[in-house]
Amino acid sequence: MKKLKIIFAGTANFSEKHLSALIKYNYNIIAVITQPDRPFGRGQKIIFSPVKQLAIKNNLPVLQPLNLNNEKFYKIILNFQADIMIVVAYGKIIPQIILSIFKKGCINVHASLLPRWRGPTPIQSAILFGDKKTGISVIKMNDKVDSGDIITSNECEIKITDTTKKLSNKLSKLGIQTLLDALYKIDNNIDSSKKQNEQYATFSKKILKKEALLNSNKNAKFLERLIRAFNPWPICYFVLNNIHIKVWQASIIKNGPCKNTTGRIISINKKGIQIETKQDILNIEKIQFPGKNILNIQQIITSNKNNFKIGKILF
């Protein structure tokens, strides 16, 4: 059986795991598209994307266009004579002129049960809005965001302790399985695809760093989900003595509506720092000071008791 000639487009760690699986199973990857190199961190050092690093390691041609919608890039892709393009968390919209090149089309591995949570942050949104399940959808790409026909999909339970990092790891494994199933169907001309029901479409949005600042006027359930959704980036925080302190883990203590001032420390014990919110208590369990290790509550009580006193307003 003739192997599909594949161009793979992706950037993030989630993408890299899918590309790694395709290489492991000897799929015919003839080129890789990834986002341009960007400076990272305080030192603004240029860092290659995880996908680019893997491609170089496996001697695959790497393309990093600034603009996908131009004639030069179109001709480069055309000359590869690929059968199909696979897109996994690439981070840019693929223009129709590129989508139309491939005789087997372009497919996208998306980390949600479409049409729920189209857009750039489906995993974070599923956690933040309290979804009980999510999953992977492999779709035929068209000129609209995440709206193509679903080739195949698989569900995944969201646990109450799942962070974006944990759920991403689960979904990457499920994504590989779902992608391989989709490629088998495509390679064998099995079309069981179905259209998305636009009536149920929801949209995730790009996350901004400023949204990670905790606000006690929200209820504890929302704040706890926000902390999990923003782990490992951008990490929720509060400001104490002009210092940004990151919150890595919290839980909820049911207490009903707030009777006093929101954001106030009402108790500190071995279980955590308890903060009154609009509804119920947010129990902070792990925090991190700038440049320091993550601290659990026992370490907080021992080394930072002067910073956290009952009655103090944290956020």
mmCIF file of C-alpha atoms in Angstrom:
data_model
loop_
_atom_site.group_PDB
_atom_site.id
_atom_site.type_symbol
_atom_site.label_atom_id
_atom_site.label_comp_id
_atom_site.label_asym_id
_atom_site.label_seq_id
_atom_site.Cartn_x
_atom_site.Cartn_y
_atom_site.Cartn_z
ATOM 1 C CA MET A 1 0.000 0.000 0.000
ATOM 2 C CA LYS A 2 1.360 3.398 -1.010
ATOM 3 C CA LYS A 3 2.259 5.544 1.975
ATOM 4 C CA LEU A 4 0.622 8.933 2.287
ATOM 5 C CA LYS A 5 3.110 11.765 1.824
ATOM 6 C CA ILE A 6 2.488 13.981 4.840
ATOM 7 C CA ILE A 7 3.294 17.593 5.686
ATOM 8 C CA PHE A 8 2.959 18.149 9.440
ATOM 9 C CA ALA A 9 2.175 21.587 10.918
ATOM 10 C CA GLY A 10 2.555 22.146 14.653
ATOM 11 C CA THR A 11 4.454 24.083 17.290
ATOM 12 C CA ALA A 12 3.776 23.203 20.922
ATOM 13 C CA ASN A 13 4.617 20.193 23.115
ATOM 14 C CA PHE A 14 1.161 18.786 22.355
ATOM 15 C CA SER A 15 2.069 18.862 18.643
ATOM 16 C CA GLU A 16 5.510 17.367 19.205
ATOM 17 C CA LYS A 17 4.029 14.250 20.819
ATOM 18 C CA HIS A 18 1.862 13.646 17.754
ATOM 19 C CA LEU A 19 4.758 14.162 15.349
ATOM 20 C CA SER A 20 6.909 11.841 17.460
ATOM 21 C CA ALA A 21 4.265 9.102 17.208
ATOM 22 C CA LEU A 22 4.002 9.478 13.428
ATOM 23 C CA ILE A 23 7.781 9.137 13.143
ATOM 24 C CA LYS A 24 7.781 6.145 15.497
ATOM 25 C CA TYR A 25 5.182 4.362 13.369
ATOM 26 C CA ASN A 26 7.085 5.127 10.152
ATOM 27 C CA TYR A 27 4.612 7.505 8.558
ATOM 28 C CA ASN A 28 6.054 9.316 5.577
ATOM 29 C CA ILE A 29 6.638 12.862 6.898
ATOM 30 C CA ILE A 30 8.192 14.852 4.053
ATOM 31 C CA ALA A 31 8.227 18.326 5.676
ATOM 32 C CA VAL A 32 7.339 20.129 8.889
ATOM 33 C CA ILE A 33 5.823 23.587 9.295
ATOM 34 C CA THR A 34 6.240 25.349 12.635
ATOM 35 C CA GLN A 35 6.046 28.904 13.926
ATOM 36 C CA PRO A 36 9.071 31.223 13.618
ATOM 37 C CA ASP A 37 11.689 31.119 16.392
ATOM 38 C CA ARG A 38 10.969 33.589 19.167
ATOM 39 C CA PRO A 39 12.918 34.994 22.144
ATOM 40 C CA PHE A 40 11.964 33.402 25.451
ATOM 41 C CA GLY A 41 12.352 34.257 29.136
ATOM 42 C CA ARG A 42 14.239 37.027 30.873
ATOM 43 C CA GLY A 43 17.345 36.519 28.777
ATOM 44 C CA GLN A 44 15.270 36.660 25.562
ATOM 45 C CA LYS A 45 17.195 33.681 24.248
ATOM 46 C CA ILE A 46 15.986 32.292 20.925
ATOM 47 C CA ILE A 47 14.338 28.925 21.541
ATOM 48 C CA PHE A 48 13.272 26.461 18.850
ATOM 49 C CA SER A 49 9.745 25.087 19.154
ATOM 50 C CA PRO A 50 9.448 21.465 20.386
ATOM 51 C CA VAL A 51 8.291 20.476 16.885
ATOM 52 C CA LYS A 52 11.307 22.107 15.236
ATOM 53 C CA GLN A 53 13.696 20.407 17.650
ATOM 54 C CA LEU A 54 12.193 16.995 16.854
ATOM 55 C CA ALA A 55 12.200 17.670 13.111
ATOM 56 C CA ILE A 56 15.884 18.614 13.135
ATOM 57 C CA LYS A 57 16.716 15.500 15.169
ATOM 58 C CA ASN A 58 15.015 13.395 12.493
ATOM 59 C CA ASN A 59 16.454 15.290 9.505
ATOM 60 C CA LEU A 60 13.074 16.568 8.329
ATOM 61 C CA PRO A 61 12.834 19.787 6.267
ATOM 62 C CA VAL A 62 11.537 22.643 8.458
ATOM 63 C CA LEU A 63 9.486 25.573 7.161
ATOM 64 C CA GLN A 64 8.827 28.626 9.359
ATOM 65 C CA PRO A 65 6.847 31.113 7.282
ATOM 66 C CA LEU A 66 5.965 34.522 8.693
ATOM 67 C CA ASN A 67 3.095 34.687 6.236
ATOM 68 C CA LEU A 68 1.308 31.620 4.907
ATOM 69 C CA ASN A 69 -0.797 33.567 2.472
ATOM 70 C CA ASN A 70 1.739 34.399 -0.214
ATOM 71 C CA GLU A 71 2.743 32.970 -3.554
ATOM 72 C CA LYS A 72 6.284 31.984 -2.561
ATOM 73 C CA PHE A 73 5.120 29.778 0.311
ATOM 74 C CA TYR A 74 2.330 28.353 -1.856
ATOM 75 C CA LYS A 75 4.864 27.243 -4.481
ATOM 76 C CA ILE A 76 7.157 25.689 -1.851
ATOM 77 C CA ILE A 77 4.285 23.576 -0.476
ATOM 78 C CA LEU A 78 3.085 22.694 -3.978
ATOM 79 C CA ASN A 79 6.538 21.412 -4.927
ATOM 80 C CA PHE A 80 6.511 18.870 -2.102
ATOM 81 C CA GLN A 81 3.603 17.103 -3.835
ATOM 82 C CA ALA A 82 2.267 15.906 -0.504
ATOM 83 C CA ASP A 83 -0.977 13.945 -0.248
ATOM 84 C CA ILE A 84 -2.190 15.407 3.035
ATOM 85 C CA MET A 85 -1.368 17.964 5.700
ATOM 86 C CA ILE A 86 -1.834 17.225 9.415
ATOM 87 C CA VAL A 87 -2.234 20.248 11.697
ATOM 88 C CA VAL A 88 -1.834 19.909 15.478
ATOM 89 C CA ALA A 89 -1.710 23.036 17.669
ATOM 90 C CA TYR A 90 0.157 25.004 15.015
ATOM 91 C CA GLY A 91 -1.058 28.383 16.217
ATOM 92 C CA LYS A 92 -1.889 30.058 12.914
ATOM 93 C CA ILE A 93 -4.871 29.888 10.582
ATOM 94 C CA ILE A 94 -4.093 27.945 7.395
ATOM 95 C CA PRO A 95 -5.394 29.912 4.387
ATOM 96 C CA GLN A 96 -7.698 28.277 1.846
ATOM 97 C CA ILE A 97 -5.066 28.560 -0.897
ATOM 98 C CA ILE A 98 -2.870 26.134 1.086
ATOM 99 C CA LEU A 99 -5.730 23.862 2.153
ATOM 100 C CA SER A 100 -6.676 23.342 -1.495
ATOM 101 C CA ILE A 101 -3.270 21.895 -2.473
ATOM 102 C CA PHE A 102 -3.635 18.411 -0.976
ATOM 103 C CA LYS A 103 -5.613 15.724 -2.788
ATOM 104 C CA LYS A 104 -6.424 13.999 0.525
ATOM 105 C CA GLY A 105 -7.123 17.338 2.161
ATOM 106 C CA CYS A 106 -5.918 18.851 5.435
ATOM 107 C CA ILE A 107 -6.881 17.434 8.802
ATOM 108 C CA ASN A 108 -6.696 18.988 12.254
ATOM 109 C CA VAL A 109 -6.311 17.286 15.641
ATOM 110 C CA HIS A 110 -8.300 19.461 18.047
ATOM 111 C CA ALA A 111 -8.371 18.967 21.826
ATOM 112 C CA SER A 112 -12.116 19.138 22.431
ATOM 113 C CA LEU A 113 -15.349 17.417 21.489
ATOM 114 C CA LEU A 114 -16.281 19.740 18.657
ATOM 115 C CA PRO A 115 -18.322 21.827 18.172
ATOM 116 C CA ARG A 116 -17.668 22.624 21.857
ATOM 117 C CA TRP A 117 -14.628 24.822 22.452
ATOM 118 C CA ARG A 118 -13.470 25.807 19.027
ATOM 119 C CA GLY A 119 -10.510 28.183 19.069
ATOM 120 C CA PRO A 120 -7.067 28.399 20.694
ATOM 121 C CA THR A 121 -7.647 27.304 24.328
ATOM 122 C CA PRO A 122 -10.039 24.327 24.378
ATOM 123 C CA ILE A 123 -8.338 22.499 27.259
ATOM 124 C CA GLN A 124 -8.216 25.538 29.552
ATOM 125 C CA SER A 125 -11.816 26.431 28.698
ATOM 126 C CA ALA A 126 -13.131 22.945 29.452
ATOM 127 C CA ILE A 127 -11.565 23.086 32.934
ATOM 128 C CA LEU A 128 -12.536 26.692 33.616
ATOM 129 C CA PHE A 129 -16.202 26.164 32.756
ATOM 130 C CA GLY A 130 -16.489 22.979 34.791
ATOM 131 C CA ASP A 131 -16.992 20.497 31.940
ATOM 132 C CA LYS A 132 -17.199 16.867 33.051
ATOM 133 C CA LYS A 133 -15.687 15.540 29.833
ATOM 134 C CA THR A 134 -13.696 16.632 26.831
ATOM 135 C CA GLY A 135 -11.852 14.718 24.142
ATOM 136 C CA ILE A 136 -10.181 14.760 20.749
ATOM 137 C CA SER A 137 -11.768 15.558 17.410
ATOM 138 C CA VAL A 138 -9.991 14.992 14.100
ATOM 139 C CA ILE A 139 -11.641 17.154 11.462
ATOM 140 C CA LYS A 140 -11.391 17.987 7.781
ATOM 141 C CA MET A 141 -10.130 21.556 7.668
ATOM 142 C CA ASN A 142 -11.997 24.321 5.868
ATOM 143 C CA ASP A 143 -11.684 28.106 5.755
ATOM 144 C CA LYS A 144 -13.472 28.575 9.111
ATOM 145 C CA VAL A 145 -11.930 27.956 12.539
ATOM 146 C CA ASP A 146 -12.441 24.364 13.786
ATOM 147 C CA SER A 147 -15.725 23.973 11.917
ATOM 148 C CA GLY A 148 -14.941 21.165 9.451
ATOM 149 C CA ASP A 149 -16.565 17.751 9.284
ATOM 150 C CA ILE A 150 -15.534 15.380 12.082
ATOM 151 C CA ILE A 151 -13.658 12.320 10.770
ATOM 152 C CA THR A 152 -13.440 10.655 14.168
ATOM 153 C CA SER A 153 -13.469 11.595 17.869
ATOM 154 C CA ASN A 154 -12.851 10.119 21.319
ATOM 155 C CA GLU A 155 -13.993 11.203 24.778
ATOM 156 C CA CYS A 156 -11.921 11.827 27.913
ATOM 157 C CA GLU A 157 -13.155 12.368 31.483
ATOM 158 C CA ILE A 158 -12.091 15.551 33.254
ATOM 159 C CA LYS A 159 -11.199 14.823 36.881
ATOM 160 C CA ILE A 160 -11.701 17.442 39.580
ATOM 161 C CA THR A 161 -7.927 17.529 40.148
ATOM 162 C CA ASP A 162 -6.979 17.935 36.477
ATOM 163 C CA THR A 163 -4.826 20.917 35.576
ATOM 164 C CA THR A 164 -4.265 21.969 31.974
ATOM 165 C CA LYS A 165 -0.888 20.212 32.138
ATOM 166 C CA LYS A 166 -2.380 16.919 33.371
ATOM 167 C CA LEU A 167 -5.287 17.016 30.951
ATOM 168 C CA SER A 168 -2.996 17.920 28.038
ATOM 169 C CA ASN A 169 -0.912 14.823 28.759
ATOM 170 C CA LYS A 170 -4.017 12.620 28.755
ATOM 171 C CA LEU A 171 -5.346 14.229 25.593
ATOM 172 C CA SER A 172 -2.043 13.925 23.739
ATOM 173 C CA LYS A 173 -2.156 10.145 24.214
ATOM 174 C CA LEU A 174 -5.789 10.060 23.132
ATOM 175 C CA GLY A 175 -4.991 12.402 20.255
ATOM 176 C CA ILE A 176 -2.337 10.066 18.861
ATOM 177 C CA GLN A 177 -4.749 7.131 18.945
ATOM 178 C CA THR A 178 -7.504 9.211 17.300
ATOM 179 C CA LEU A 179 -5.157 10.579 14.625
ATOM 180 C CA LEU A 180 -3.920 7.102 13.674
ATOM 181 C CA ASP A 181 -7.529 5.955 13.382
ATOM 182 C CA ALA A 182 -8.330 8.919 11.121
ATOM 183 C CA LEU A 183 -5.290 8.272 8.912
ATOM 184 C CA TYR A 184 -6.312 4.625 8.525
ATOM 185 C CA LYS A 185 -9.762 5.740 7.354
ATOM 186 C CA ILE A 186 -8.325 8.302 4.945
ATOM 187 C CA ASP A 187 -5.720 5.920 3.522
ATOM 188 C CA ASN A 188 -8.405 3.271 2.968
ATOM 189 C CA ASN A 189 -11.036 5.680 1.609
ATOM 190 C CA ILE A 190 -13.402 5.018 4.518
ATOM 191 C CA ASP A 191 -15.617 8.078 4.913
ATOM 192 C CA SER A 192 -17.640 8.052 8.122
ATOM 193 C CA SER A 193 -17.339 11.794 8.712
ATOM 194 C CA LYS A 194 -20.194 13.869 10.110
ATOM 195 C CA LYS A 195 -21.000 17.545 10.070
ATOM 196 C CA GLN A 196 -20.786 19.606 13.238
ATOM 197 C CA ASN A 197 -23.999 20.884 14.771
ATOM 198 C CA GLU A 198 -23.548 24.660 14.684
ATOM 199 C CA GLN A 199 -26.290 25.042 17.283
ATOM 200 C CA TYR A 200 -23.916 23.722 19.969
ATOM 201 C CA ALA A 201 -20.777 25.600 18.944
ATOM 202 C CA THR A 202 -18.861 27.381 21.725
ATOM 203 C CA PHE A 203 -15.645 29.334 21.361
ATOM 204 C CA SER A 204 -12.511 29.500 23.508
ATOM 205 C CA LYS A 205 -10.438 32.661 23.546
ATOM 206 C CA LYS A 206 -6.776 33.519 23.804
ATOM 207 C CA ILE A 207 -5.560 33.770 27.423
ATOM 208 C CA LEU A 208 -4.002 37.013 28.629
ATOM 209 C CA LYS A 209 -1.541 37.153 31.534
ATOM 210 C CA LYS A 210 -3.602 39.794 33.336
ATOM 211 C CA GLU A 211 -6.488 37.307 33.616
ATOM 212 C CA ALA A 212 -4.390 35.246 36.042
ATOM 213 C CA LEU A 213 -4.755 37.823 38.843
ATOM 214 C CA LEU A 214 -7.068 36.315 41.453
ATOM 215 C CA ASN A 215 -10.216 38.267 42.286
ATOM 216 C CA SER A 216 -12.105 37.474 45.489
ATOM 217 C CA ASN A 217 -15.307 38.941 44.037
ATOM 218 C CA LYS A 218 -15.524 35.675 42.094
ATOM 219 C CA ASN A 219 -16.719 32.554 43.879
ATOM 220 C CA ALA A 220 -14.328 29.908 45.194
ATOM 221 C CA LYS A 221 -15.430 27.281 42.652
ATOM 222 C CA PHE A 222 -14.524 29.561 39.761
ATOM 223 C CA LEU A 223 -11.193 30.568 41.310
ATOM 224 C CA GLU A 224 -10.196 26.953 41.988
ATOM 225 C CA ARG A 225 -10.991 26.025 38.374
ATOM 226 C CA LEU A 226 -9.078 29.088 37.159
ATOM 227 C CA ILE A 227 -6.006 27.993 39.131
ATOM 228 C CA ARG A 228 -6.135 24.543 37.495
ATOM 229 C CA ALA A 229 -6.897 25.944 34.029
ATOM 230 C CA PHE A 230 -3.941 28.367 34.186
ATOM 231 C CA ASN A 231 -1.452 25.683 35.282
ATOM 232 C CA PRO A 232 1.214 25.511 33.765
ATOM 233 C CA TRP A 233 0.648 28.954 32.120
ATOM 234 C CA PRO A 234 0.222 31.777 32.955
ATOM 235 C CA ILE A 235 -0.232 30.623 36.633
ATOM 236 C CA CYS A 236 -2.697 32.452 38.855
ATOM 237 C CA TYR A 237 -1.275 34.924 41.336
ATOM 238 C CA PHE A 238 -2.033 37.566 43.964
ATOM 239 C CA VAL A 239 0.043 40.599 44.946
ATOM 240 C CA LEU A 240 1.443 40.864 48.487
ATOM 241 C CA ASN A 241 3.734 43.767 49.459
ATOM 242 C CA ASN A 242 4.168 44.536 45.735
ATOM 243 C CA ILE A 243 5.357 40.953 45.114
ATOM 244 C CA HIS A 244 3.564 38.653 42.668
ATOM 245 C CA ILE A 245 2.966 35.328 44.421
ATOM 246 C CA LYS A 246 1.891 32.414 42.244
ATOM 247 C CA VAL A 247 -0.812 29.993 43.348
ATOM 248 C CA TRP A 248 -0.273 26.435 42.132
ATOM 249 C CA GLN A 249 -2.925 24.524 44.027
ATOM 250 C CA ALA A 250 -6.119 25.246 45.933
ATOM 251 C CA SER A 251 -9.366 23.619 47.025
ATOM 252 C CA ILE A 252 -12.855 24.716 48.057
ATOM 253 C CA ILE A 253 -14.409 24.803 51.528
ATOM 254 C CA LYS A 254 -18.173 25.276 51.418
ATOM 255 C CA ASN A 255 -19.264 28.210 53.536
ATOM 256 C CA GLY A 256 -22.102 29.926 51.679
ATOM 257 C CA PRO A 257 -22.155 33.613 50.701
ATOM 258 C CA CYS A 258 -19.483 35.936 52.080
ATOM 259 C CA LYS A 259 -20.515 37.699 55.283
ATOM 260 C CA ASN A 260 -17.475 39.968 55.617
ATOM 261 C CA THR A 261 -14.769 41.365 53.330
ATOM 262 C CA THR A 262 -13.851 39.200 50.349
ATOM 263 C CA GLY A 263 -10.171 38.334 49.914
ATOM 264 C CA ARG A 264 -9.605 38.226 53.679
ATOM 265 C CA ILE A 265 -7.625 35.463 55.414
ATOM 266 C CA ILE A 266 -10.037 33.867 57.874
ATOM 267 C CA SER A 267 -7.890 30.917 58.945
ATOM 268 C CA ILE A 268 -4.441 29.365 58.538
ATOM 269 C CA ASN A 269 -3.860 25.718 59.398
ATOM 270 C CA LYS A 270 -2.120 22.609 58.094
ATOM 271 C CA LYS A 271 -4.739 22.294 55.341
ATOM 272 C CA GLY A 272 -4.077 25.709 53.830
ATOM 273 C CA ILE A 273 -4.616 29.457 53.891
ATOM 274 C CA GLN A 274 -8.375 30.037 53.838
ATOM 275 C CA ILE A 275 -9.594 33.071 51.902
ATOM 276 C CA GLU A 276 -13.168 34.331 51.962
ATOM 277 C CA THR A 277 -14.629 34.826 48.471
ATOM 278 C CA LYS A 278 -18.013 35.923 47.133
ATOM 279 C CA GLN A 279 -19.262 32.367 47.638
ATOM 280 C CA ASP A 280 -17.476 29.776 49.820
ATOM 281 C CA ILE A 281 -13.820 29.712 50.908
ATOM 282 C CA LEU A 282 -10.778 29.279 48.689
ATOM 283 C CA ASN A 283 -8.218 27.114 50.467
ATOM 284 C CA ILE A 284 -4.745 27.903 49.083
ATOM 285 C CA GLU A 285 -2.419 24.899 49.363
ATOM 286 C CA LYS A 286 0.681 25.637 47.264
ATOM 287 C CA ILE A 287 2.292 28.980 46.421
ATOM 288 C CA GLN A 288 5.543 30.260 44.927
ATOM 289 C CA PHE A 289 7.489 33.440 45.629
ATOM 290 C CA PRO A 290 9.503 34.938 42.720
ATOM 291 C CA GLY A 291 12.684 32.944 42.066
ATOM 292 C CA LYS A 292 11.853 30.384 44.756
ATOM 293 C CA ASN A 293 10.577 26.814 44.834
ATOM 294 C CA ILE A 294 6.896 25.969 45.134
ATOM 295 C CA LEU A 295 5.929 25.808 48.824
ATOM 296 C CA ASN A 296 3.256 23.619 50.405
ATOM 297 C CA ILE A 297 1.257 24.864 53.371
ATOM 298 C CA GLN A 298 3.563 23.411 56.058
ATOM 299 C CA GLN A 299 6.487 25.358 54.586
ATOM 300 C CA ILE A 300 4.339 28.491 54.345
ATOM 301 C CA ILE A 301 3.406 28.331 58.018
ATOM 302 C CA THR A 302 7.036 27.737 59.047
ATOM 303 C CA SER A 303 8.875 30.280 56.905
ATOM 304 C CA ASN A 304 6.309 32.903 55.885
ATOM 305 C CA LYS A 305 3.968 33.242 58.860
ATOM 306 C CA ASN A 306 4.567 36.999 59.078
ATOM 307 C CA ASN A 307 3.229 37.481 55.546
ATOM 308 C CA PHE A 308 0.012 35.551 56.174
ATOM 309 C CA LYS A 309 -1.997 36.640 59.186
ATOM 310 C CA ILE A 310 -5.704 36.238 59.914
ATOM 311 C CA GLY A 311 -7.579 39.326 58.811
ATOM 312 C CA LYS A 312 -5.098 40.288 56.073
ATOM 313 C CA ILE A 313 -6.589 41.025 52.642
ATOM 314 C CA LEU A 314 -4.733 39.004 49.997
ATOM 315 C CA PHE A 315 -6.774 39.766 46.877
#
